Amino acid sequence: MDEVSIADVLAEVAVLVKPHFGKGQPADYIPQLARVPRSKFGMAVRTVSGQEAVIGDADEGFSVQSITKVFSLGLALNRFGDEVWTRVGKEPSGTPFNHLSQLEAEEGVPRNPFINAGAMAISDLLLDSVRDPAALVRGFASFLADEQVEIDETVAASELATAHQNRAIAHLMRGKGTISHDPEAVVAAYCRQCALTMSCRQLARAMLPLAAGGFSPLVQETIFPERLTRRLNALLLTCGIYDSVGSFAYRVGLPAKSGVGGGIVAVVPGKATIAVWSPELDRFGTSVVGTVALERFSQLTNCSVL
Ligand code: GLU
């Protein structure tokens, strides 16, 4: 990847993705997300050595949604260590991100921290130590991006107003004893966290510690211990793209996390982070154009870890 010009690769990728617009649907179950123009496309790459390249709408903020689960999990693991794994598992779910019956069959213990149930279990854990976990996540993301990022309260309210499935998940977990706080407070914290607005450039910068053994070359601080960084990447590779994680690994070959705002971040361990945004989603909730962009980038730079 070092030998090629990343800017040239991004320019090529932007051409290659063109035929793939119009194949997906934006996340209209969160009304505010359905208003984002479908033609948006941005991509940013940041290397551990400090190179940065962007293309398209890479500096426009969008709703990063489930990508925030990487920040909240990292915070929880730093604060609570292995106690996290007494609340959630580490296995791919093979079911949609907001699935209920698997959670019920498995006694309210979420398969992993990236499905909604798992992320809400993490919000519940964070509520043990802070009053406002969404503000904590926002602060952490701002620190990592080295720039202030904000929660879009309109998106948060839009999601909270229609969060029927997430409420069912939280109440089921409260009934089974997985979470200990008021389910309504947990859902509210979770929805506000998901409503964080970031750009591709900010996301690529904020995820950099995952590519650099836990150290942020941007803010010059160790964010995660090296062993934890490897584990976070392992979870991204096996659980980051929900029930299409296998085909994503097959096509892209990188640890990654998707969000229903149409963003995807991917990690090239030891080398770089890549963030891409395009709002049209496949039926699993992952950006169609974003996946193609990462697939082409990985092929052109030969950066797959597999
Ligand atoms: N806030 C979204 C939800 O709960 C997150 C899903 C996602 O981004 O994958 O439905």
Coordinates of C-alpha atoms and ligand atoms in Angstrom, one line a residue:
M1 CA 0.0 0.0 0.0
D2 CA 2.9 2.3 0.7
E3 CA 4.2 2.2 -2.9
V4 CA 1.0 3.2 -4.5
S5 CA -0.5 6.7 -4.4
I6 CA -3.6 6.3 -2.2
A7 CA -5.1 9.4 -3.8
D8 CA -4.9 7.7 -7.2
V9 CA -6.5 4.5 -5.8
L10 CA -9.4 6.5 -4.4
A11 CA -9.9 8.2 -7.7
E12 CA -10.1 4.8 -9.4
V13 CA -12.4 3.4 -6.7
A14 CA -14.8 6.4 -7.2
V15 CA -15.1 5.5 -10.8
L16 CA -15.5 1.8 -10.2
V17 CA -18.4 2.2 -7.7
K18 CA -20.5 4.3 -10.1
P19 CA -22.6 1.4 -11.5
H20 CA -23.5 0.3 -8.0
F21 CA -25.7 3.3 -7.0
G22 CA -29.4 2.6 -7.0
K23 CA -29.1 -1.0 -5.8
G24 CA -29.9 -0.5 -2.1
Q25 CA -32.3 1.4 0.2
P26 CA -31.5 4.0 2.9
A27 CA -32.5 3.1 6.5
D28 CA -36.0 4.4 6.4
Y29 CA -37.0 2.8 9.7
I30 CA -35.2 5.8 11.3
P31 CA -37.2 8.5 9.5
Q32 CA -34.5 11.1 9.7
L33 CA -32.0 8.9 7.9
A34 CA -34.3 8.5 5.0
R35 CA -33.9 12.2 4.2
V36 CA -30.2 11.9 3.3
P37 CA -29.5 12.1 -0.5
R38 CA -28.8 8.6 -1.8
S39 CA -26.1 9.9 -4.2
K40 CA -23.7 10.8 -1.3
F41 CA -20.3 9.1 -1.5
G42 CA -17.2 9.8 0.5
M43 CA -14.1 7.9 1.4
A44 CA -11.0 8.6 3.5
V45 CA -7.8 6.8 4.2
R46 CA -5.4 7.6 7.0
T47 CA -2.1 5.7 7.3
V48 CA -0.3 5.1 10.6
S49 CA 2.6 7.0 9.1
G50 CA 0.5 10.1 8.7
Q51 CA -0.6 10.1 5.1
E52 CA -4.2 11.0 4.4
A53 CA -6.3 10.9 1.3
V54 CA -9.9 11.7 0.8
I55 CA -12.4 11.7 -2.1
G56 CA -16.0 12.9 -2.6
D57 CA -18.1 13.8 0.4
A58 CA -15.4 12.7 2.9
D59 CA -15.7 15.9 4.9
E60 CA -19.5 15.8 5.2
G61 CA -20.9 14.6 8.6
F62 CA -23.3 11.7 8.6
S63 CA -25.0 9.5 11.2
V64 CA -22.4 6.9 12.1
Q65 CA -24.9 4.8 14.0
S66 CA -23.5 1.3 14.9
I67 CA -19.9 2.4 14.2
T68 CA -20.1 4.1 17.6
K69 CA -20.3 0.6 19.1
V70 CA -16.5 0.3 18.5
F71 CA -16.0 3.3 20.7
S72 CA -18.3 2.2 23.4
L73 CA -16.9 -1.3 23.5
G74 CA -13.3 0.1 23.6
L75 CA -14.3 2.3 26.5
A76 CA -16.0 -0.5 28.4
L77 CA -13.1 -2.9 27.9
N78 CA -10.6 -0.2 29.1
R79 CA -12.8 0.5 32.2
F80 CA -14.2 -2.9 33.1
G81 CA -11.8 -5.4 31.5
D82 CA -13.0 -9.0 31.2
E83 CA -16.2 -8.2 33.1
V84 CA -17.6 -7.1 29.7
W85 CA -17.5 -10.8 28.7
T86 CA -19.8 -11.8 31.6
R87 CA -22.5 -9.6 29.9
V88 CA -22.0 -10.4 26.2
G89 CA -20.5 -13.1 24.0
K90 CA -17.8 -13.0 21.3
E91 CA -19.6 -15.1 18.6
P92 CA -21.1 -14.0 15.3
S93 CA -24.8 -13.9 15.6
G94 CA -25.9 -15.1 12.2
T95 CA -29.0 -13.1 12.7
P96 CA -30.0 -9.5 12.0
F97 CA -28.7 -6.7 14.3
N98 CA -32.1 -6.3 16.0
H99 CA -33.1 -9.9 16.3
L100 CA -35.2 -11.0 19.3
S101 CA -35.8 -14.7 19.3
Q102 CA -32.2 -15.7 19.5
L103 CA -31.8 -13.4 22.5
E104 CA -34.7 -15.0 24.2
A105 CA -33.5 -18.5 23.4
E106 CA -30.1 -17.7 24.8
E107 CA -31.4 -16.4 28.1
G108 CA -31.0 -12.7 27.3
V109 CA -27.2 -12.9 26.7
P110 CA -26.3 -11.2 23.5
R111 CA -24.1 -13.1 21.1
N112 CA -21.6 -10.2 20.7
P113 CA -21.2 -6.5 21.5
F114 CA -22.0 -5.2 18.0
I115 CA -25.6 -6.4 17.6
N116 CA -28.1 -4.0 19.2
A117 CA -28.6 -6.2 22.3
G118 CA -24.9 -6.4 22.9
A119 CA -24.4 -2.7 22.4
M120 CA -27.2 -1.9 24.9
A121 CA -25.7 -4.3 27.4
I122 CA -22.5 -2.2 27.0
S123 CA -24.5 1.0 27.5
D124 CA -25.9 -0.5 30.7
L125 CA -22.5 -1.3 31.9
L126 CA -21.3 2.3 31.2
L127 CA -24.3 3.6 33.1
D128 CA -22.7 2.0 36.2
S129 CA -20.0 4.6 36.1
V130 CA -21.4 7.6 34.2
R131 CA -24.8 9.4 34.1
D132 CA -24.5 10.0 30.3
P133 CA -22.8 7.2 28.3
A134 CA -23.6 8.9 25.0
A135 CA -21.7 12.0 26.1
L136 CA -18.8 9.7 27.2
V137 CA -18.8 8.1 23.7
R138 CA -19.0 11.5 22.0
G139 CA -16.0 12.8 24.1
F140 CA -14.0 9.7 23.3
A141 CA -14.7 9.9 19.6
S142 CA -13.8 13.7 19.7
F143 CA -10.6 12.9 21.4
L144 CA -9.6 10.2 19.0
A145 CA -10.6 12.3 15.9
D146 CA -8.7 15.2 17.4
E147 CA -11.8 17.3 16.6
Q148 CA -15.1 18.0 18.4
V149 CA -17.9 15.8 17.0
E150 CA -21.5 16.2 18.0
I151 CA -24.7 14.1 18.6
D152 CA -27.5 15.0 16.2
E153 CA -30.4 15.4 18.6
T154 CA -32.9 15.3 15.7
V155 CA -31.7 11.9 14.6
A156 CA -31.6 10.7 18.2
A157 CA -35.2 11.8 18.8
S158 CA -36.3 10.3 15.4
E159 CA -34.7 7.0 16.4
L160 CA -36.0 7.0 19.9
A161 CA -39.6 7.7 18.7
T162 CA -39.5 4.6 16.6
A163 CA -37.3 2.3 18.7
H164 CA -39.9 -0.3 19.3
Q165 CA -37.7 -3.3 18.5
N166 CA -34.8 -1.9 20.6
R167 CA -37.2 -1.3 23.5
A168 CA -38.3 -5.0 23.3
I169 CA -34.7 -6.1 23.3
A170 CA -33.9 -3.9 26.4
H171 CA -36.9 -5.0 28.3
L172 CA -36.2 -8.7 27.5
M173 CA -32.6 -8.2 28.8
R174 CA -33.9 -6.5 31.9
G175 CA -36.3 -9.3 32.5
K176 CA -33.5 -11.9 32.2
G177 CA -31.1 -9.8 34.4
T178 CA -28.5 -9.0 31.7
I179 CA -29.0 -5.3 32.3
S180 CA -29.6 -3.7 35.6
H181 CA -30.7 -0.1 34.7
D182 CA -34.1 1.1 33.6
P183 CA -34.5 -0.3 30.0
E184 CA -35.9 3.1 28.9
A185 CA -32.7 4.8 30.1
V186 CA -30.6 2.2 28.4
V187 CA -32.5 2.6 25.1
A188 CA -32.2 6.4 25.3
A189 CA -28.5 6.3 25.9
Y190 CA -28.0 3.8 23.1
C191 CA -30.1 5.9 20.6
R192 CA -28.2 9.1 21.5
Q193 CA -24.9 7.4 21.1
C194 CA -25.9 6.0 17.6
A195 CA -26.9 9.6 16.5
L196 CA -23.3 10.8 16.6
T197 CA -22.4 12.7 13.4
M198 CA -18.9 12.2 12.0
S199 CA -17.3 12.5 8.6
C200 CA -15.2 9.8 6.8
R201 CA -12.1 11.8 7.5
Q202 CA -12.9 12.0 11.2
L203 CA -13.8 8.3 11.4
A204 CA -10.6 7.2 9.6
R205 CA -8.6 9.4 12.1
A206 CA -10.5 8.1 15.2
M207 CA -10.1 4.4 14.3
L208 CA -6.3 4.8 13.8
P209 CA -5.3 3.1 17.1
L210 CA -6.8 -0.1 15.8
A211 CA -4.3 0.0 13.0
A212 CA -1.4 1.0 15.1
G213 CA -1.3 -1.5 18.0
G214 CA -3.5 0.6 20.2
F215 CA -1.4 3.8 19.9
S216 CA -2.9 6.9 18.2
P217 CA -0.2 8.5 16.0
L218 CA -2.6 11.5 15.7
V219 CA -2.9 12.4 19.4
Q220 CA 0.3 10.6 20.4
E221 CA -1.2 8.5 23.1
T222 CA -1.7 4.8 23.8
I223 CA -5.5 4.3 23.7
F224 CA -5.7 0.5 24.1
P225 CA -3.2 -2.1 25.2
E226 CA -1.8 -4.0 22.2
R227 CA -3.4 -7.3 23.1
L228 CA -6.8 -5.6 23.5
T229 CA -6.4 -4.0 20.0
R230 CA -5.9 -7.4 18.5
R231 CA -9.0 -8.6 20.2
L232 CA -11.1 -5.7 19.0
N233 CA -9.9 -6.4 15.5
A234 CA -10.8 -10.0 15.9
L235 CA -14.3 -9.0 17.0
L236 CA -14.6 -6.7 14.0
L237 CA -13.6 -9.4 11.6
T238 CA -16.0 -11.9 13.0
C239 CA -19.0 -9.8 14.2
G240 CA -18.6 -6.3 12.7
I241 CA -20.9 -6.8 9.7
Y242 CA -23.7 -8.7 11.4
D243 CA -25.1 -11.6 9.5
S244 CA -23.3 -10.9 6.2
V245 CA -19.8 -10.8 7.9
G246 CA -18.7 -14.0 6.1
S247 CA -19.4 -12.6 2.6
F248 CA -17.9 -9.3 3.6
A249 CA -14.6 -11.0 4.8
Y250 CA -14.7 -13.0 1.5
R251 CA -14.9 -9.9 -0.6
V252 CA -12.9 -7.3 1.4
G253 CA -10.8 -9.3 3.9
L254 CA -10.5 -6.6 6.5
P255 CA -11.8 -6.1 10.1
A256 CA -14.7 -3.6 9.7
K257 CA -17.8 -2.1 11.3
S258 CA -20.9 -1.0 9.4
G259 CA -23.6 1.5 10.5
V260 CA -27.1 1.9 9.0
G261 CA -26.2 5.5 8.2
G262 CA -24.3 4.0 5.4
G263 CA -20.8 4.3 6.9
I264 CA -18.2 1.5 7.1
V265 CA -14.8 1.7 8.7
A266 CA -12.2 -0.9 8.0
V267 CA -8.8 -1.5 9.6
V268 CA -5.6 -2.6 7.8
P269 CA -3.6 -3.7 10.9
G270 CA -0.2 -2.1 11.0
K271 CA -1.0 0.2 8.1
A272 CA -4.1 2.2 7.8
T273 CA -7.8 2.9 8.4
I274 CA -10.4 3.4 5.7
A275 CA -13.8 5.0 6.1
V276 CA -16.5 5.1 3.5
W277 CA -20.0 6.5 3.3
S278 CA -22.9 5.9 0.9
P279 CA -26.5 5.7 2.3
E280 CA -28.0 2.9 0.3
L281 CA -28.0 -0.3 2.3
D282 CA -28.3 -4.0 1.4
R283 CA -30.9 -6.1 3.3
F284 CA -28.3 -6.8 6.1
G285 CA -28.0 -3.0 6.8
T286 CA -24.6 -2.5 5.2
S287 CA -23.8 0.1 2.5
V288 CA -23.9 -1.4 -0.9
V289 CA -21.5 1.1 -2.6
G290 CA -19.4 1.3 0.6
T291 CA -18.8 -2.5 0.4
V292 CA -17.9 -2.4 -3.3
A293 CA -15.5 0.6 -2.6
L294 CA -13.7 -1.4 0.1
E295 CA -13.6 -4.5 -2.0
R296 CA -12.0 -2.6 -4.9
F297 CA -9.6 -0.7 -2.6
S298 CA -8.5 -3.9 -1.0
Q299 CA -7.9 -5.5 -4.4
L300 CA -6.1 -2.5 -5.8
T301 CA -3.7 -2.1 -2.8
N302 CA -3.5 -5.8 -1.9
C303 CA -4.2 -4.9 1.7
S304 CA -6.5 -7.8 2.7
V305 CA -5.4 -9.5 5.9
L306 CA -6.6 -12.9 4.7
Ligands
GLU1 N1 -29.2 2.6 15.8 C1 -29.4 1.6 14.9 C2 -30.5 0.6 15.4 O1 -30.6 0.4 16.6 C3 -28.1 0.9 14.7 C4 -28.0 -0.2 13.7 C5 -26.8 -0.1 12.8 O2 -26.3 1.0 12.6 O3 -26.4 -1.2 12.3 O4 -31.2 0.1 14.7

